[in-house]
Amino acid sequence: MKQITNNILMIRPVSFRMNEQTMVNNFYQTGDANLLPSTVNAKAQQEFDLFVNKLTDLGVNVIVVEDSVTPNTPDSIFPNNWVSFHDNGDVGFYPMFAENRRLERREDILDLLEDKGFQIDNIIDYSSAEEDGFYLEGTGSIVLDRVNEKAYCALSPRADEELFIEFCEDFDYAPVIFEAYQTVDGDRKLIYHTNVMMCIGDTFAVICADAIDDKQERKMVLENLKKDNKEIILISEKQLNSFAGNMLQVSGDNDSSYLVMSTSAYESLTVQQLEKLEKHTSIIHADLTTIETHGGGSARCMMAEVFLEKK
């Protein structure tokens, strides 16, 4: 079992814009509503292409799939919310909060992966929970410590506790459950996705512990990370608002590892935080301003890790 992979699935957008259906509980969508959707999409495509080039230059195997114009899927650039790929050949399909995001699930992508030699043995599909109003948005809602078989989940309208426990039973993970908050107009509101406030690498973890208001829950989460010998790098809520929690460690050429983040995340970090991280892994960052401000997600959300074995 590995924590990081060289294989990443990314979806190139064709209809990217501010999704009105997700704005109700994604408070990171702060983009310019006056920009034409075509302008927003063109800027997002440019950011996407430069980001993919940075990854591939380092030897990351990026499998790019073009989104289709129909159905209209403004958030297709964030595939990790609807699908996850595991090294035992399992694939997870997840129930999505926004109705127009449910259209992102595409079985033809599985065919494409199989054509590239990846082995898929079993699909575990939770999407029918949408009919009853329950959601669990993949590795947005769930941050996995694959080596130590723990799954971290900050409960929210997009992360149902019972569904999460069902996921943990199906995939053999021990659940670590808590609530995480951000300040919005003076009120504490639940953070919509766990992967916005924490990231787990092979030997380290980045987390905004201040987002966990309950002291016992905060202690429990940090103790789990410490017990698994992760060096904990704490970030502030201000840094979290710059997507400094939304990172993913990947492997490149010659088993080198990279912590991938946006430029806004990178620029929010202190010299000391960067030095701590660089003891564990190299850092790369890309300008994702349009994607972050209009989509409310960042670098980690754009990458669905493919842990499937090759045939």
GROMACS .gro file of C-alpha atoms in nm, residues 18-160:
model
  143
   18MET     CA    1  -1.925   2.972  -1.121
   19ASN     CA    2  -2.170   2.695  -1.031
   20GLU     CA    3  -2.472   2.851  -0.862
   21GLN     CA    4  -2.577   2.511  -0.721
   22THR     CA    5  -2.259   2.473  -0.516
   23MET     CA    6  -2.238   2.831  -0.387
   24VAL     CA    7  -2.492   2.761  -0.111
   25ASN     CA    8  -2.226   2.586   0.100
   26ASN     CA    9  -1.896   2.647  -0.080
   27PHE     CA   10  -1.793   2.983   0.060
   28TYR     CA   11  -1.468   2.990  -0.141
   29GLN     CA   12  -1.650   3.082  -0.462
   30THR     CA   13  -1.578   3.453  -0.467
   31GLY     CA   14  -1.517   3.514  -0.838
   32ASP     CA   15  -1.638   3.798  -1.056
   33ALA     CA   16  -2.001   3.721  -1.145
   34ASN     CA   17  -1.984   3.986  -1.420
   35LEU     CA   18  -1.733   3.793  -1.629
   36LEU     CA   19  -1.881   3.608  -1.926
   37PRO     CA   20  -1.884   3.229  -1.873
   38SER     CA   21  -1.684   3.190  -2.196
   39THR     CA   22  -1.415   3.421  -2.056
   40VAL     CA   23  -1.402   3.231  -1.728
   41ASN     CA   24  -1.378   2.898  -1.910
   42ALA     CA   25  -1.099   3.023  -2.141
   43LYS     CA   26  -0.898   3.143  -1.840
   44ALA     CA   27  -0.959   2.813  -1.657
   45GLN     CA   28  -0.844   2.615  -1.963
   46GLN     CA   29  -0.526   2.820  -1.977
   47GLU     CA   30  -0.456   2.758  -1.606
   48PHE     CA   31  -0.538   2.389  -1.649
   49ASP     CA   32  -0.303   2.341  -1.945
   50LEU     CA   33  -0.010   2.515  -1.774
   51PHE     CA   34  -0.073   2.308  -1.459
   52VAL     CA   35  -0.075   1.980  -1.655
   53ASN     CA   36   0.248   2.081  -1.832
   54LYS     CA   37   0.418   2.146  -1.496
   55LEU     CA   38   0.316   1.802  -1.372
   56THR     CA   39   0.417   1.614  -1.686
   57ASP     CA   40   0.754   1.794  -1.698
   58LEU     CA   41   0.828   1.633  -1.360
   59GLY     CA   42   0.737   1.287  -1.485
   60VAL     CA   43   0.387   1.267  -1.339
   61ASN     CA   44   0.166   1.050  -1.563
   62VAL     CA   45  -0.134   1.279  -1.618
   63ILE     CA   46  -0.427   1.118  -1.797
   64VAL     CA   47  -0.618   1.414  -1.943
   65VAL     CA   48  -0.979   1.359  -2.048
   66GLU     CA   49  -1.163   1.633  -2.237
   67ASP     CA   50  -1.502   1.718  -2.089
   68SER     CA   51  -1.800   1.715  -2.325
   69VAL     CA   52  -2.016   2.020  -2.399
   70THR     CA   53  -2.330   1.823  -2.313
   71PRO     CA   54  -2.437   1.760  -2.050
   72ASN     CA   55  -2.335   2.098  -1.907
   73THR     CA   56  -2.098   2.031  -1.615
   74PRO     CA   57  -1.938   2.351  -1.481
   75ASP     CA   58  -1.738   2.166  -1.210
   76SER     CA   59  -1.609   1.870  -1.413
   77ILE     CA   60  -1.256   2.002  -1.351
   78PHE     CA   61  -1.286   1.849  -0.998
   79PRO     CA   62  -1.315   1.472  -1.072
   80ASN     CA   63  -1.191   1.354  -0.731
   81ASN     CA   64  -1.538   1.427  -0.590
   82TRP     CA   65  -1.723   1.165  -0.795
   83VAL     CA   66  -1.467   0.887  -0.835
   84SER     CA   67  -1.179   0.720  -0.648
   85PHE     CA   68  -0.943   0.446  -0.767
   86HIS     CA   69  -0.785   0.192  -0.532
   87ASP     CA   70  -0.493  -0.048  -0.558
   88ASN     CA   71  -0.711  -0.358  -0.505
   89GLY     CA   72  -0.893  -0.284  -0.833
   90ASP     CA   73  -1.193  -0.117  -0.667
   91VAL     CA   74  -1.345   0.205  -0.799
   92GLY     CA   75  -1.577   0.421  -0.587
   93PHE     CA   76  -1.862   0.629  -0.735
   94TYR     CA   77  -1.998   0.896  -0.502
   95PRO     CA   78  -2.325   1.084  -0.440
   96MET     CA   79  -2.300   1.454  -0.521
   97PHE     CA   80  -2.475   1.741  -0.346
   98ALA     CA   81  -2.535   1.958  -0.656
   99GLU     CA   82  -2.769   1.810  -0.916
  100ASN     CA   83  -2.563   1.934  -1.209
  101ARG     CA   84  -2.251   1.772  -1.062
  102ARG     CA   85  -2.414   1.427  -1.076
  103LEU     CA   86  -2.380   1.449  -1.454
  104GLU     CA   87  -2.000   1.436  -1.415
  105ARG     CA   88  -1.998   1.061  -1.344
  106ARG     CA   89  -1.879   0.894  -1.663
  107GLU     CA   90  -1.829   0.521  -1.705
  108ASP     CA   91  -1.650   0.582  -2.037
  109ILE     CA   92  -1.358   0.713  -1.831
  110LEU     CA   93  -1.326   0.366  -1.678
  111ASP     CA   94  -1.311   0.220  -2.030
  112LEU     CA   95  -1.036   0.466  -2.115
  113LEU     CA   96  -0.834   0.362  -1.809
  114GLU     CA   97  -0.878  -0.005  -1.895
  115ASP     CA   98  -0.759   0.071  -2.248
  116LYS     CA   99  -0.446   0.220  -2.091
  117GLY     CA  100  -0.385  -0.110  -1.908
  118PHE     CA  101  -0.529  -0.034  -1.564
  119GLN     CA  102  -0.716  -0.319  -1.397
  120ILE     CA  103  -1.066  -0.249  -1.266
  121ASP     CA  104  -1.226  -0.538  -1.077
  122ASN     CA  105  -1.518  -0.387  -0.892
  123ILE     CA  106  -1.728  -0.068  -0.883
  124ILE     CA  107  -1.873   0.031  -0.546
  125ASP     CA  108  -2.145   0.281  -0.626
  126TYR     CA  109  -2.291   0.499  -0.351
  127SER     CA  110  -2.465   0.739  -0.588
  128SER     CA  111  -2.819   0.612  -0.518
  129ALA     CA  112  -2.794   0.784  -0.176
  130GLU     CA  113  -2.862   1.110  -0.366
  131GLU     CA  114  -3.226   1.004  -0.398
  132ASP     CA  115  -3.256   1.020  -0.018
  133GLY     CA  116  -3.060   1.343   0.018
  134PHE     CA  117  -2.734   1.194   0.149
  135TYR     CA  118  -2.395   1.285   0.002
  136LEU     CA  119  -2.030   1.187   0.029
  137GLU     CA  120  -1.812   1.363  -0.226
  138GLY     CA  121  -1.519   1.126  -0.274
  139THR     CA  122  -1.172   1.235  -0.174
  140GLY     CA  123  -1.307   1.586  -0.129
  141SER     CA  124  -1.511   1.469   0.171
  142ILE     CA  125  -1.259   1.200   0.269
  143VAL     CA  126  -0.884   1.243   0.321
  144LEU     CA  127  -0.716   0.903   0.313
  145ASP     CA  128  -0.411   0.781   0.497
  146ARG     CA  129  -0.379   0.478   0.273
  147VAL     CA  130  -0.074   0.326   0.444
  148ASN     CA  131  -0.221   0.343   0.795
  149GLU     CA  132  -0.571   0.261   0.667
  150LYS     CA  133  -0.738   0.563   0.823
  151ALA     CA  134  -0.997   0.788   0.663
  152TYR     CA  135  -1.050   1.143   0.790
  153CYS     CA  136  -1.386   1.311   0.736
  154ALA     CA  137  -1.512   1.654   0.838
  155LEU     CA  138  -1.890   1.616   0.842
  156SER     CA  139  -2.085   1.867   0.635
  157PRO     CA  140  -2.389   1.884   0.404
  158ARG     CA  141  -2.163   1.704   0.155
  159ALA     CA  142  -2.027   1.440   0.392
  160ASP     CA  143  -2.287   1.219   0.561
   0.00000   0.00000   0.00000
